[in-house]
mmCIF file of C-alpha atoms in Angstrom:
data_model
loop_
_atom_site.group_PDB
_atom_site.id
_atom_site.type_symbol
_atom_site.label_atom_id
_atom_site.label_comp_id
_atom_site.label_asym_id
_atom_site.label_seq_id
_atom_site.Cartn_x
_atom_site.Cartn_y
_atom_site.Cartn_z
ATOM 1 C CA MET A 11 52.631 -135.110 -153.783
ATOM 2 C CA VAL A 12 56.157 -135.081 -152.438
ATOM 3 C CA ILE A 13 56.700 -133.723 -148.922
ATOM 4 C CA PHE A 14 60.119 -132.676 -147.672
ATOM 5 C CA GLU A 15 60.615 -132.291 -143.937
ATOM 6 C CA TYR A 16 63.842 -130.646 -142.776
ATOM 7 C CA ARG A 17 65.362 -132.400 -139.781
ATOM 8 C CA GLY A 18 68.396 -130.137 -139.368
ATOM 9 C CA ALA A 19 72.060 -130.604 -140.241
ATOM 10 C CA SER A 20 71.248 -130.780 -143.968
ATOM 11 C CA THR A 21 68.857 -133.679 -143.371
ATOM 12 C CA PHE A 22 65.418 -134.076 -144.996
ATOM 13 C CA LEU A 23 62.716 -136.694 -144.623
ATOM 14 C CA THR A 24 60.790 -137.125 -147.889
ATOM 15 C CA SER A 25 57.335 -138.574 -148.407
ATOM 16 C CA ILE A 26 55.523 -139.101 -151.711
ATOM 17 C CA LEU A 27 51.761 -139.368 -151.815
ATOM 18 C CA ASP A 28 49.867 -140.408 -154.918
ATOM 19 C CA HIS A 29 46.543 -139.099 -156.226
ATOM 20 C CA SER A 30 44.626 -141.784 -154.307
ATOM 21 C CA ALA A 31 45.124 -139.746 -151.118
ATOM 22 C CA CYS A 32 46.380 -142.856 -149.347
ATOM 23 C CA GLU A 33 49.290 -142.380 -147.007
ATOM 24 C CA ILE A 34 51.669 -145.273 -146.449
ATOM 25 C CA HIS A 35 54.114 -145.056 -143.582
ATOM 26 C CA MET A 36 57.543 -146.460 -144.304
ATOM 27 C CA GLY A 37 60.440 -146.701 -141.878
ATOM 28 C CA ASP A 38 63.276 -144.207 -142.068
ATOM 29 C CA PRO A 39 65.723 -145.807 -144.529
ATOM 30 C CA GLY A 40 68.633 -143.952 -142.939
ATOM 31 C CA GLY A 41 67.918 -145.124 -139.414
ATOM 32 C CA SER A 42 66.487 -143.197 -136.535
ATOM 33 C CA SER A 43 67.231 -139.546 -136.022
ATOM 34 C CA SER A 44 67.994 -137.986 -132.677
ATOM 35 C CA THR A 45 67.193 -134.502 -133.954
ATOM 36 C CA SER A 46 63.963 -133.007 -132.644
ATOM 37 C CA GLN A 47 64.037 -130.038 -135.041
ATOM 38 C CA PRO A 48 61.979 -130.250 -138.207
ATOM 39 C CA LEU A 49 64.033 -130.784 -141.371
ATOM 40 C CA PRO A 50 64.029 -128.362 -144.314
ATOM 41 C CA SER A 51 61.669 -129.704 -146.920
ATOM 42 C CA PHE A 52 59.436 -128.672 -149.766
ATOM 43 C CA GLN A 53 56.595 -130.298 -151.633
ATOM 44 C CA ILE A 54 55.439 -130.070 -155.214
ATOM 45 C CA THR A 55 52.120 -131.188 -156.638
ATOM 46 C CA MET A 56 52.660 -132.230 -160.225
ATOM 47 C CA SER A 57 50.453 -130.207 -162.553
ATOM 48 C CA ALA A 58 50.308 -129.696 -166.310
ATOM 49 C CA PRO A 59 50.579 -125.886 -166.135
ATOM 50 C CA ARG A 60 53.889 -126.207 -164.304
ATOM 51 C CA PHE A 61 55.210 -128.602 -166.967
ATOM 52 C CA CYS A 62 56.207 -130.997 -164.182
ATOM 53 C CA HIS A 63 56.650 -133.759 -166.747
ATOM 54 C CA ARG A 64 59.643 -131.817 -168.155
ATOM 55 C CA CYS A 65 61.109 -130.201 -165.031
ATOM 56 C CA ILE A 66 60.375 -129.323 -161.433
ATOM 57 C CA PHE A 67 61.099 -125.921 -159.962
ATOM 58 C CA VAL A 68 62.820 -125.813 -156.586
ATOM 59 C CA PRO A 69 61.397 -123.074 -154.338
ATOM 60 C CA GLY A 70 63.892 -120.185 -154.361
ATOM 61 C CA THR A 71 63.898 -119.613 -150.621
ATOM 62 C CA PHE A 72 64.540 -123.287 -149.999
ATOM 63 C CA ALA A 73 67.320 -123.491 -152.610
ATOM 64 C CA SER A 74 69.148 -120.361 -151.460
ATOM 65 C CA THR A 75 68.924 -121.333 -147.797
ATOM 66 C CA ASN A 76 69.592 -125.078 -147.929
ATOM 67 C CA LEU A 77 71.429 -126.072 -151.108
ATOM 68 C CA PRO A 78 75.024 -125.441 -152.158
ATOM 69 C CA ARG A 79 75.499 -123.059 -155.060
ATOM 70 C CA PHE A 80 76.600 -124.240 -158.504
ATOM 71 C CA VAL A 81 75.306 -127.802 -158.201
ATOM 72 C CA ASN A 82 75.414 -129.224 -161.748
ATOM 73 C CA ASP A 83 73.193 -132.276 -161.458
ATOM 74 C CA VAL A 84 71.417 -134.704 -159.201
ATOM 75 C CA GLN A 85 71.167 -138.458 -159.267
ATOM 76 C CA ILE A 86 67.901 -140.233 -158.603
ATOM 77 C CA HIS A 87 68.188 -143.794 -157.302
ATOM 78 C CA ASP A 88 65.220 -146.154 -157.047
ATOM 79 C CA ALA A 89 64.754 -149.205 -154.852
ATOM 80 C CA ALA A 90 65.847 -151.493 -157.705
ATOM 81 C CA GLY A 91 69.164 -149.659 -157.980
ATOM 82 C CA ARG A 92 68.428 -147.787 -161.214
ATOM 83 C CA VAL A 93 70.053 -144.362 -161.456
ATOM 84 C CA TRP A 94 68.871 -141.303 -163.400
ATOM 85 C CA GLN A 95 71.123 -138.304 -164.036
ATOM 86 C CA ILE A 96 69.069 -135.128 -163.701
ATOM 87 C CA GLY A 97 70.529 -131.815 -164.853
ATOM 88 C CA VAL A 98 70.134 -128.793 -162.615
ATOM 89 C CA ASP A 99 69.493 -125.318 -164.007
ATOM 90 C CA SER A 100 70.800 -122.548 -161.772
ATOM 91 C CA ARG A 101 70.504 -118.794 -161.660
ATOM 92 C CA ALA A 102 73.581 -116.666 -162.495
ATOM 93 C CA ASN A 103 74.420 -116.502 -158.773
ATOM 94 C CA GLY A 104 74.528 -120.312 -158.566
ATOM 95 C CA VAL A 105 71.246 -120.825 -156.702
ATOM 96 C CA VAL A 106 69.409 -123.910 -157.975
ATOM 97 C CA ARG A 107 66.325 -122.992 -160.051
ATOM 98 C CA ARG A 108 64.985 -126.345 -161.263
ATOM 99 C CA PHE A 109 65.689 -130.024 -161.901
ATOM 100 C CA ALA A 110 65.434 -130.355 -165.696
ATOM 101 C CA ARG A 111 67.396 -132.550 -168.136
ATOM 102 C CA GLY A 112 66.526 -136.185 -167.510
ATOM 103 C CA TRP A 113 63.505 -135.421 -165.324
ATOM 104 C CA ALA A 114 61.046 -136.401 -168.097
ATOM 105 C CA GLU A 115 62.453 -139.937 -168.268
ATOM 106 C CA PHE A 116 62.195 -140.356 -164.502
ATOM 107 C CA TYR A 117 58.694 -138.826 -164.427
ATOM 108 C CA THR A 118 57.477 -141.195 -167.161
ATOM 109 C CA THR A 119 59.247 -144.336 -165.936
ATOM 110 C CA LYS A 120 57.929 -143.919 -162.389
ATOM 111 C CA ASN A 121 54.369 -143.347 -163.699
ATOM 112 C CA THR A 122 54.138 -139.936 -162.098
ATOM 113 C CA ARG A 123 51.059 -137.976 -163.138
ATOM 114 C CA PRO A 124 49.522 -134.553 -162.644
ATOM 115 C CA GLY A 125 47.956 -134.544 -159.195
ATOM 116 C CA ASP A 126 50.739 -136.597 -157.594
ATOM 117 C CA THR A 127 52.524 -134.727 -154.831
ATOM 118 C CA CYS A 128 56.194 -135.197 -154.077
ATOM 119 C CA VAL A 129 57.837 -134.245 -150.808
ATOM 120 C CA PHE A 130 61.576 -133.583 -150.835
ATOM 121 C CA SER A 131 63.408 -133.779 -147.489
ATOM 122 C CA LEU A 132 67.095 -132.973 -147.219
ATOM 123 C CA ILE A 133 69.027 -135.708 -145.405
ATOM 124 C CA ASN A 134 72.340 -135.684 -143.555
ATOM 125 C CA GLY A 135 75.716 -136.078 -145.173
ATOM 126 C CA ASP A 136 78.824 -134.269 -146.353
ATOM 127 C CA VAL A 137 77.097 -133.834 -149.694
ATOM 128 C CA PRO A 138 73.463 -132.692 -149.321
ATOM 129 C CA ALA A 139 71.033 -135.420 -150.386
ATOM 130 C CA PHE A 140 67.286 -135.828 -150.806
ATOM 131 C CA ASN A 141 65.314 -138.986 -150.159
ATOM 132 C CA VAL A 142 62.214 -139.290 -152.329
ATOM 133 C CA PHE A 143 59.610 -142.022 -151.926
ATOM 134 C CA LYS A 144 57.122 -142.905 -154.663
ATOM 135 C CA VAL A 145 54.275 -144.792 -153.049
ATOM 136 C CA ALA A 146 51.779 -146.572 -155.289
ATOM 137 C CA VAL A 147 48.342 -147.891 -154.376
ATOM 138 C CA GLY A 148 48.753 -151.359 -152.868
ATOM 139 C CA GLY A 149 52.496 -151.069 -152.274
ATOM 140 C CA GLY A 150 55.455 -148.816 -152.404
ATOM 141 C CA GLU A 151 58.880 -148.401 -153.820
ATOM 142 C CA GLN A 152 61.591 -146.176 -152.513
ATOM 143 C CA THR A 153 63.139 -143.615 -154.833
ATOM 144 C CA MET A 154 66.153 -141.729 -153.561
ATOM 145 C CA LEU A 155 67.271 -138.373 -154.943
ATOM 146 C CA VAL A 156 70.929 -137.582 -154.198
ATOM 147 C CA LEU A 157 72.491 -134.183 -154.863
ATOM 148 C CA ARG A 158 76.081 -134.124 -156.072
ATOM 149 C CA ASN A 159 77.962 -130.913 -155.357
ATOM 150 C CA GLU A 160 80.136 -130.044 -158.358
ATOM 151 C CA THR A 161 81.422 -126.525 -158.839
ATOM 152 C CA MET A 162 81.394 -124.961 -162.296
#
């Protein structure tokens, strides 16, 4: 499960919980936040009916309220420095619909399975960014999802 907590000013705190139901607390990789408001976030539990191994759908209300229109792709960075390019499918009005092309490789490489929940929290910055953490039983690795704003 991935949990996104909105902290304000385009900032999200993201937590990823695996199917073991264990929660591992990790320090804020971006430093402490002085904002007391909750951050915009959303969570997705990976499930076969949603085809989460091929794409993940971004909740429409979240996308239209918090993300720039006409974003073409995202980059996912892991703790080892590996980068995945993930294509973004948008509606005709430019609102992000889902993360698609390239998601399957990330999903497989990071051993994500149905039942895992991912939390996406928007973090601060000129370009909106998501931090995503994949936490495994017995240890964790940080995976960072960064949105690049590119107009069509």
